mmCIF file with all atom_site columns, C-alpha atoms in Angstrom:
data_model
loop_
_atom_site.group_PDB
_atom_site.id
_atom_site.type_symbol
_atom_site.label_atom_id
_atom_site.label_alt_id
_atom_site.label_comp_id
_atom_site.label_asym_id
_atom_site.label_entity_id
_atom_site.label_seq_id
_atom_site.pdbx_PDB_ins_code
_atom_site.Cartn_x
_atom_site.Cartn_y
_atom_site.Cartn_z
_atom_site.occupancy
_atom_site.B_iso_or_equiv
_atom_site.pdbx_formal_charge
_atom_site.auth_seq_id
_atom_site.auth_comp_id
_atom_site.auth_asym_id
_atom_site.auth_atom_id
_atom_site.pdbx_PDB_model_num
ATOM 1   C CA . UNK A 1 1   ? 7.146   25.790  14.526  1.00 35.00 ? 101 UNK A CA 1
ATOM 2   C CA . UNK A 1 2   ? 6.582   23.544  17.471  1.00 36.00 ? 102 UNK A CA 1
ATOM 3   C CA . UNK A 1 3   ? 7.541   19.845  17.345  1.00 34.00 ? 103 UNK A CA 1
ATOM 4   C CA . UNK A 1 4   ? 3.674   19.071  18.057  1.00 39.00 ? 104 UNK A CA 1
ATOM 5   C CA . UNK A 1 5   ? 2.534   21.007  15.401  1.00 42.00 ? 105 UNK A CA 1
ATOM 6   C CA . UNK A 1 6   ? 5.202   19.631  13.023  1.00 38.00 ? 106 UNK A CA 1
ATOM 7   C CA . UNK A 1 7   ? 3.880   16.034  13.961  1.00 43.00 ? 107 UNK A CA 1
ATOM 8   C CA . UNK A 1 8   ? 0.311   16.556  13.300  1.00 45.00 ? 108 UNK A CA 1
ATOM 9   C CA . UNK A 1 9   ? 1.566   18.279  9.914   1.00 48.00 ? 109 UNK A CA 1
ATOM 10  C CA . UNK A 1 10  ? 3.570   14.884  9.153   1.00 52.00 ? 110 UNK A CA 1
ATOM 11  C CA . UNK A 1 11  ? 0.669   12.650  10.248  1.00 50.00 ? 111 UNK A CA 1
ATOM 12  C CA . UNK A 1 12  ? -1.644  14.730  8.153   1.00 60.00 ? 112 UNK A CA 1
ATOM 13  C CA . UNK A 1 13  ? 0.297   13.588  4.904   1.00 80.00 ? 113 UNK A CA 1
ATOM 14  C CA . UNK A 1 14  ? -1.489  10.173  5.355   1.00 93.00 ? 114 UNK A CA 1
ATOM 15  C CA . UNK A 1 15  ? -0.337  6.349   5.237   1.00 95.00 ? 115 UNK A CA 1
ATOM 16  C CA . UNK A 1 16  ? 0.564   4.310   2.427   1.00 96.00 ? 116 UNK A CA 1
ATOM 17  C CA . UNK A 1 17  ? -0.478  0.706   2.716   1.00 95.00 ? 117 UNK A CA 1
ATOM 18  C CA . UNK A 1 18  ? 0.889   -2.128  0.104   1.00 93.00 ? 118 UNK A CA 1
ATOM 19  C CA . UNK A 1 19  ? -1.494  -5.040  -0.221  1.00 93.00 ? 119 UNK A CA 1
ATOM 20  C CA . UNK A 1 20  ? -1.249  -8.440  -2.476  1.00 92.00 ? 120 UNK A CA 1
ATOM 21  C CA . UNK A 1 21  ? -4.409  -10.009 -0.946  1.00 93.00 ? 121 UNK A CA 1
ATOM 22  C CA . UNK A 1 22  ? -2.468  -12.419 0.880   1.00 90.00 ? 122 UNK A CA 1
ATOM 23  C CA . UNK A 1 23  ? -3.753  -13.292 4.420   1.00 90.00 ? 123 UNK A CA 1
ATOM 24  C CA . UNK A 1 24  ? -0.623  -11.425 5.758   1.00 89.00 ? 124 UNK A CA 1
ATOM 25  C CA . UNK A 1 25  ? -0.979  -8.402  3.458   1.00 90.00 ? 125 UNK A CA 1
ATOM 26  C CA . UNK A 1 26  ? -4.912  -8.076  4.754   1.00 91.00 ? 126 UNK A CA 1
ATOM 27  C CA . UNK A 1 27  ? -3.786  -8.117  8.393   1.00 91.00 ? 127 UNK A CA 1
ATOM 28  C CA . UNK A 1 28  ? -1.189  -5.077  7.549   1.00 92.00 ? 128 UNK A CA 1
ATOM 29  C CA . UNK A 1 29  ? -4.195  -3.668  5.461   1.00 92.00 ? 129 UNK A CA 1
ATOM 30  C CA . UNK A 1 30  ? -6.486  -3.838  8.781   1.00 92.00 ? 130 UNK A CA 1
ATOM 31  C CA . UNK A 1 31  ? -3.646  -2.502  10.929  1.00 92.00 ? 131 UNK A CA 1
ATOM 32  C CA . UNK A 1 32  ? -3.321  0.588   8.697   1.00 94.00 ? 132 UNK A CA 1
ATOM 33  C CA . UNK A 1 33  ? -7.122  1.172   8.829   1.00 94.00 ? 133 UNK A CA 1
ATOM 34  C CA . UNK A 1 34  ? -6.882  1.351   12.565  1.00 91.00 ? 134 UNK A CA 1
ATOM 35  C CA . UNK A 1 35  ? -4.072  3.321   12.776  1.00 91.00 ? 135 UNK A CA 1
ATOM 36  C CA . UNK A 1 36  ? -5.391  5.798   10.185  1.00 92.00 ? 136 UNK A CA 1
ATOM 37  C CA . UNK A 1 37  ? -8.672  6.186   12.047  1.00 90.00 ? 137 UNK A CA 1
ATOM 38  C CA . UNK A 1 38  ? -6.428  6.763   15.298  1.00 89.00 ? 138 UNK A CA 1
ATOM 39  C CA . UNK A 1 39  ? -4.473  9.375   13.701  1.00 88.00 ? 139 UNK A CA 1
ATOM 40  C CA . UNK A 1 40  ? -7.425  10.923  11.598  1.00 89.00 ? 140 UNK A CA 1
ATOM 41  C CA . UNK A 1 41  ? -5.265  10.713  8.482   1.00 92.00 ? 141 UNK A CA 1
ATOM 42  C CA . UNK A 1 42  ? -6.026  9.591   4.894   1.00 94.00 ? 142 UNK A CA 1
ATOM 43  C CA . UNK A 1 43  ? -5.203  6.073   3.805   1.00 96.00 ? 143 UNK A CA 1
ATOM 44  C CA . UNK A 1 44  ? -4.025  5.070   0.487   1.00 97.00 ? 144 UNK A CA 1
ATOM 45  C CA . UNK A 1 45  ? -3.555  0.998   -0.559  1.00 97.00 ? 145 UNK A CA 1
ATOM 46  C CA . UNK A 1 46  ? -1.239  0.390   -3.328  1.00 96.00 ? 146 UNK A CA 1
ATOM 47  C CA . UNK A 1 47  ? -1.472  -2.944  -5.093  1.00 95.00 ? 147 UNK A CA 1
ATOM 48  C CA . UNK A 1 48  ? 1.500   -3.338  -7.726  1.00 92.00 ? 148 UNK A CA 1
ATOM 49  C CA . UNK A 1 49  ? 1.848   -6.217  -9.774  1.00 90.00 ? 149 UNK A CA 1
ATOM 50  C CA . UNK A 1 50  ? 4.022   -7.411  -12.680 1.00 84.00 ? 150 UNK A CA 1
ATOM 51  C CA . UNK A 1 51  ? 2.859   -8.098  -16.162 1.00 77.00 ? 151 UNK A CA 1
ATOM 52  C CA . UNK A 1 52  ? 4.168   -11.514 -16.770 1.00 69.00 ? 152 UNK A CA 1
ATOM 53  C CA . UNK A 1 53  ? 5.731   -12.596 -20.136 1.00 60.00 ? 153 UNK A CA 1
ATOM 54  C CA . UNK A 1 54  ? 4.387   -16.129 -19.549 1.00 60.00 ? 154 UNK A CA 1
ATOM 55  C CA . UNK A 1 55  ? 0.606   -14.901 -20.241 1.00 60.00 ? 155 UNK A CA 1
ATOM 56  C CA . UNK A 1 56  ? -0.887  -16.540 -23.065 1.00 64.00 ? 156 UNK A CA 1
ATOM 57  C CA . UNK A 1 57  ? -3.498  -13.700 -23.538 1.00 66.00 ? 157 UNK A CA 1
ATOM 58  C CA . UNK A 1 58  ? -2.933  -10.439 -24.749 1.00 82.00 ? 158 UNK A CA 1
ATOM 59  C CA . UNK A 1 59  ? -1.045  -8.097  -22.216 1.00 79.00 ? 159 UNK A CA 1
ATOM 60  C CA . UNK A 1 60  ? -3.707  -5.152  -22.481 1.00 81.00 ? 160 UNK A CA 1
ATOM 61  C CA . UNK A 1 61  ? -6.595  -7.830  -21.491 1.00 84.00 ? 161 UNK A CA 1
ATOM 62  C CA . UNK A 1 62  ? -4.499  -9.447  -19.094 1.00 84.00 ? 162 UNK A CA 1
ATOM 63  C CA . UNK A 1 63  ? -3.928  -6.287  -17.333 1.00 87.00 ? 163 UNK A CA 1
ATOM 64  C CA . UNK A 1 64  ? -7.577  -5.244  -17.434 1.00 89.00 ? 164 UNK A CA 1
ATOM 65  C CA . UNK A 1 65  ? -8.089  -8.846  -15.498 1.00 89.00 ? 165 UNK A CA 1
ATOM 66  C CA . UNK A 1 66  ? -5.787  -8.109  -13.108 1.00 90.00 ? 166 UNK A CA 1
ATOM 67  C CA . UNK A 1 67  ? -6.965  -4.626  -12.037 1.00 94.00 ? 167 UNK A CA 1
ATOM 68  C CA . UNK A 1 68  ? -10.640 -6.059  -12.246 1.00 96.00 ? 168 UNK A CA 1
ATOM 69  C CA . UNK A 1 69  ? -9.811  -9.015  -9.828  1.00 96.00 ? 169 UNK A CA 1
ATOM 70  C CA . UNK A 1 70  ? -7.856  -6.503  -7.552  1.00 96.00 ? 170 UNK A CA 1
ATOM 71  C CA . UNK A 1 71  ? -10.888 -4.118  -7.309  1.00 96.00 ? 171 UNK A CA 1
ATOM 72  C CA . UNK A 1 72  ? -12.882 -7.024  -6.628  1.00 97.00 ? 172 UNK A CA 1
ATOM 73  C CA . UNK A 1 73  ? -11.055 -8.475  -3.738  1.00 96.00 ? 173 UNK A CA 1
ATOM 74  C CA . UNK A 1 74  ? -10.575 -4.772  -2.510  1.00 96.00 ? 174 UNK A CA 1
ATOM 75  C CA . UNK A 1 75  ? -14.220 -4.010  -2.619  1.00 96.00 ? 175 UNK A CA 1
ATOM 76  C CA . UNK A 1 76  ? -14.908 -7.314  -0.285  1.00 94.00 ? 176 UNK A CA 1
ATOM 77  C CA . UNK A 1 77  ? -12.228 -5.635  2.093   1.00 92.00 ? 177 UNK A CA 1
ATOM 78  C CA . UNK A 1 78  ? -13.986 -2.312  1.717   1.00 93.00 ? 178 UNK A CA 1
ATOM 79  C CA . UNK A 1 79  ? -17.323 -3.499  2.502   1.00 94.00 ? 179 UNK A CA 1
ATOM 80  C CA . UNK A 1 80  ? -16.185 -5.334  5.680   1.00 92.00 ? 180 UNK A CA 1
ATOM 81  C CA . UNK A 1 81  ? -13.636 -2.712  7.287   1.00 91.00 ? 181 UNK A CA 1
ATOM 82  C CA . UNK A 1 82  ? -14.324 0.602   5.457   1.00 92.00 ? 182 UNK A CA 1
ATOM 83  C CA . UNK A 1 83  ? -17.778 1.213   4.622   1.00 88.00 ? 183 UNK A CA 1
ATOM 84  C CA . UNK A 1 84  ? -19.789 3.636   6.592   1.00 86.00 ? 184 UNK A CA 1
ATOM 85  C CA . UNK A 1 85  ? -16.598 4.959   8.278   1.00 86.00 ? 185 UNK A CA 1
ATOM 86  C CA . UNK A 1 86  ? -15.259 8.823   8.027   1.00 90.00 ? 186 UNK A CA 1
ATOM 87  C CA . UNK A 1 87  ? -11.891 7.531   6.887   1.00 92.00 ? 187 UNK A CA 1
ATOM 88  C CA . UNK A 1 88  ? -10.607 8.973   3.701   1.00 93.00 ? 188 UNK A CA 1
ATOM 89  C CA . UNK A 1 89  ? -8.900  6.586   1.605   1.00 95.00 ? 189 UNK A CA 1
ATOM 90  C CA . UNK A 1 90  ? -8.081  5.544   -2.308  1.00 95.00 ? 190 UNK A CA 1
ATOM 91  C CA . UNK A 1 91  ? -7.388  2.138   -3.710  1.00 96.00 ? 191 UNK A CA 1
ATOM 92  C CA . UNK A 1 92  ? -4.601  2.312   -6.578  1.00 96.00 ? 192 UNK A CA 1
ATOM 93  C CA . UNK A 1 93  ? -3.397  -0.615  -8.920  1.00 95.00 ? 193 UNK A CA 1
ATOM 94  C CA . UNK A 1 94  ? 0.083   0.231   -10.728 1.00 93.00 ? 194 UNK A CA 1
ATOM 95  C CA . UNK A 1 95  ? 2.197   -1.797  -12.870 1.00 91.00 ? 195 UNK A CA 1
ATOM 96  C CA . UNK A 1 96  ? 5.612   -2.815  -11.377 1.00 88.00 ? 196 UNK A CA 1
ATOM 97  C CA . UNK A 1 97  ? 7.798   -3.553  -8.584  1.00 86.00 ? 197 UNK A CA 1
ATOM 98  C CA . UNK A 1 98  ? 6.373   -2.826  -5.299  1.00 87.00 ? 198 UNK A CA 1
ATOM 99  C CA . UNK A 1 99  ? 9.244   -0.979  -4.271  1.00 86.00 ? 199 UNK A CA 1
ATOM 100 C CA . UNK A 1 100 ? 9.395   0.971   -7.495  1.00 87.00 ? 200 UNK A CA 1
ATOM 101 C CA . UNK A 1 101 ? 5.705   1.952   -7.281  1.00 90.00 ? 201 UNK A CA 1
ATOM 102 C CA . UNK A 1 102 ? 5.947   3.152   -3.633  1.00 90.00 ? 202 UNK A CA 1
ATOM 103 C CA . UNK A 1 103 ? 9.337   5.155   -4.549  1.00 88.00 ? 203 UNK A CA 1
ATOM 104 C CA . UNK A 1 104 ? 7.331   6.667   -7.698  1.00 90.00 ? 204 UNK A CA 1
ATOM 105 C CA . UNK A 1 105 ? 4.222   7.329   -5.423  1.00 91.00 ? 205 UNK A CA 1
ATOM 106 C CA . UNK A 1 106 ? 6.392   8.984   -2.585  1.00 89.00 ? 206 UNK A CA 1
ATOM 107 C CA . UNK A 1 107 ? 7.505   11.738  -5.258  1.00 88.00 ? 207 UNK A CA 1
ATOM 108 C CA . UNK A 1 108 ? 4.159   12.974  -6.092  1.00 90.00 ? 208 UNK A CA 1
ATOM 109 C CA . UNK A 1 109 ? 2.343   12.160  -2.950  1.00 89.00 ? 209 UNK A CA 1
ATOM 110 C CA . UNK A 1 110 ? 4.196   12.625  0.555   1.00 87.00 ? 210 UNK A CA 1
ATOM 111 C CA . UNK A 1 111 ? 3.064   10.015  3.281   1.00 91.00 ? 211 UNK A CA 1
ATOM 112 C CA . UNK A 1 112 ? 4.073   9.766   6.988   1.00 90.00 ? 212 UNK A CA 1
ATOM 113 C CA . UNK A 1 113 ? 4.249   6.069   7.330   1.00 90.00 ? 213 UNK A CA 1
ATOM 114 C CA . UNK A 1 114 ? 4.553   2.934   5.021   1.00 92.00 ? 214 UNK A CA 1
ATOM 115 C CA . UNK A 1 115 ? 2.482   -0.171  6.295   1.00 93.00 ? 215 UNK A CA 1
ATOM 116 C CA . UNK A 1 116 ? 3.482   -3.768  4.753   1.00 90.00 ? 216 UNK A CA 1
ATOM 117 C CA . UNK A 1 117 ? 3.384   -7.413  5.907   1.00 87.00 ? 217 UNK A CA 1
ATOM 118 C CA . UNK A 1 118 ? 6.747   -8.975  6.589   1.00 83.00 ? 218 UNK A CA 1
ATOM 119 C CA . UNK A 1 119 ? 6.170   -11.258 3.596   1.00 80.00 ? 219 UNK A CA 1
ATOM 120 C CA . UNK A 1 120 ? 5.949   -8.049  1.238   1.00 74.00 ? 220 UNK A CA 1
ATOM 121 C CA . UNK A 1 121 ? 9.463   -7.040  2.970   1.00 69.00 ? 221 UNK A CA 1
ATOM 122 C CA . UNK A 1 122 ? 11.354  -10.179 2.756   1.00 66.00 ? 222 UNK A CA 1
ATOM 123 C CA . UNK A 1 123 ? 10.702  -11.196 -0.721  1.00 66.00 ? 223 UNK A CA 1
ATOM 124 C CA . UNK A 1 124 ? 13.168  -8.784  -1.856  1.00 60.00 ? 224 UNK A CA 1
ATOM 125 C CA . UNK A 1 125 ? 15.141  -7.578  1.091   1.00 55.00 ? 225 UNK A CA 1
ATOM 126 C CA . UNK A 1 126 ? 17.912  -5.761  -0.504  1.00 54.00 ? 226 UNK A CA 1
ATOM 127 C CA . UNK A 1 127 ? 15.484  -3.515  -2.551  1.00 67.00 ? 227 UNK A CA 1
ATOM 128 C CA . UNK A 1 128 ? 13.428  -2.873  0.346   1.00 70.00 ? 228 UNK A CA 1
ATOM 129 C CA . UNK A 1 129 ? 16.596  -1.662  2.436   1.00 73.00 ? 229 UNK A CA 1
ATOM 130 C CA . UNK A 1 130 ? 17.654  0.637   -0.418  1.00 75.00 ? 230 UNK A CA 1
ATOM 131 C CA . UNK A 1 131 ? 14.012  2.096   -0.543  1.00 73.00 ? 231 UNK A CA 1
ATOM 132 C CA . UNK A 1 132 ? 13.808  3.001   2.850   1.00 73.00 ? 232 UNK A CA 1
ATOM 133 C CA . UNK A 1 133 ? 17.064  5.000   2.745   1.00 75.00 ? 233 UNK A CA 1
ATOM 134 C CA . UNK A 1 134 ? 15.767  7.065   -0.272  1.00 75.00 ? 234 UNK A CA 1
ATOM 135 C CA . UNK A 1 135 ? 12.090  7.289   1.632   1.00 78.00 ? 235 UNK A CA 1
ATOM 136 C CA . UNK A 1 136 ? 13.062  8.610   4.930   1.00 78.00 ? 236 UNK A CA 1
ATOM 137 C CA . UNK A 1 137 ? 9.505   7.786   6.583   1.00 81.00 ? 237 UNK A CA 1
ATOM 138 C CA . UNK A 1 138 ? 8.962   5.205   9.190   1.00 81.00 ? 238 UNK A CA 1
ATOM 139 C CA . UNK A 1 139 ? 7.855   1.674   7.848   1.00 82.00 ? 239 UNK A CA 1
ATOM 140 C CA . UNK A 1 140 ? 5.708   -0.249  10.006  1.00 83.00 ? 240 UNK A CA 1
ATOM 141 C CA . UNK A 1 141 ? 6.288   -3.850  9.369   1.00 83.00 ? 241 UNK A CA 1
ATOM 142 C CA . UNK A 1 142 ? 3.450   -6.206  10.246  1.00 85.00 ? 242 UNK A CA 1
ATOM 143 C CA . UNK A 1 143 ? 4.202   -9.721  11.406  1.00 82.00 ? 243 UNK A CA 1
ATOM 144 C CA . UNK A 1 144 ? 2.998   -12.964 9.809   1.00 73.00 ? 244 UNK A CA 1
ATOM 145 C CA . UNK A 1 145 ? 0.090   -14.772 11.591  1.00 62.00 ? 245 UNK A CA 1
#
């Protein structure tokens, strides 16, 4: 297999982009969309969140509210940047630490690049350095504005 076809096969695995709906993660998301379009590969947008012990409402109701809020925020981004494009994409919400969710996702869904904003990486630097050792894919860090 030659290098060009190997790169094409790797790129076809797609791009994983994390989002927490902060301004900086939205910028990373926009970058990931452009990158996915240029490469012609699929894009998965991952929103990971934690269940807080300090929530006054029932956990199941709070989880549903978090996922509904995330879906509404994503729909706004989707309408602005993704509607009407041939780009194949999916939006996922998962409970847990971002790095754990990325690692779990990678076990079942290989991807070529991980795109994150700098804030998400620096929140738990040690965890992400360990994650990068295990993932063995390029990580593209989008700087803060």
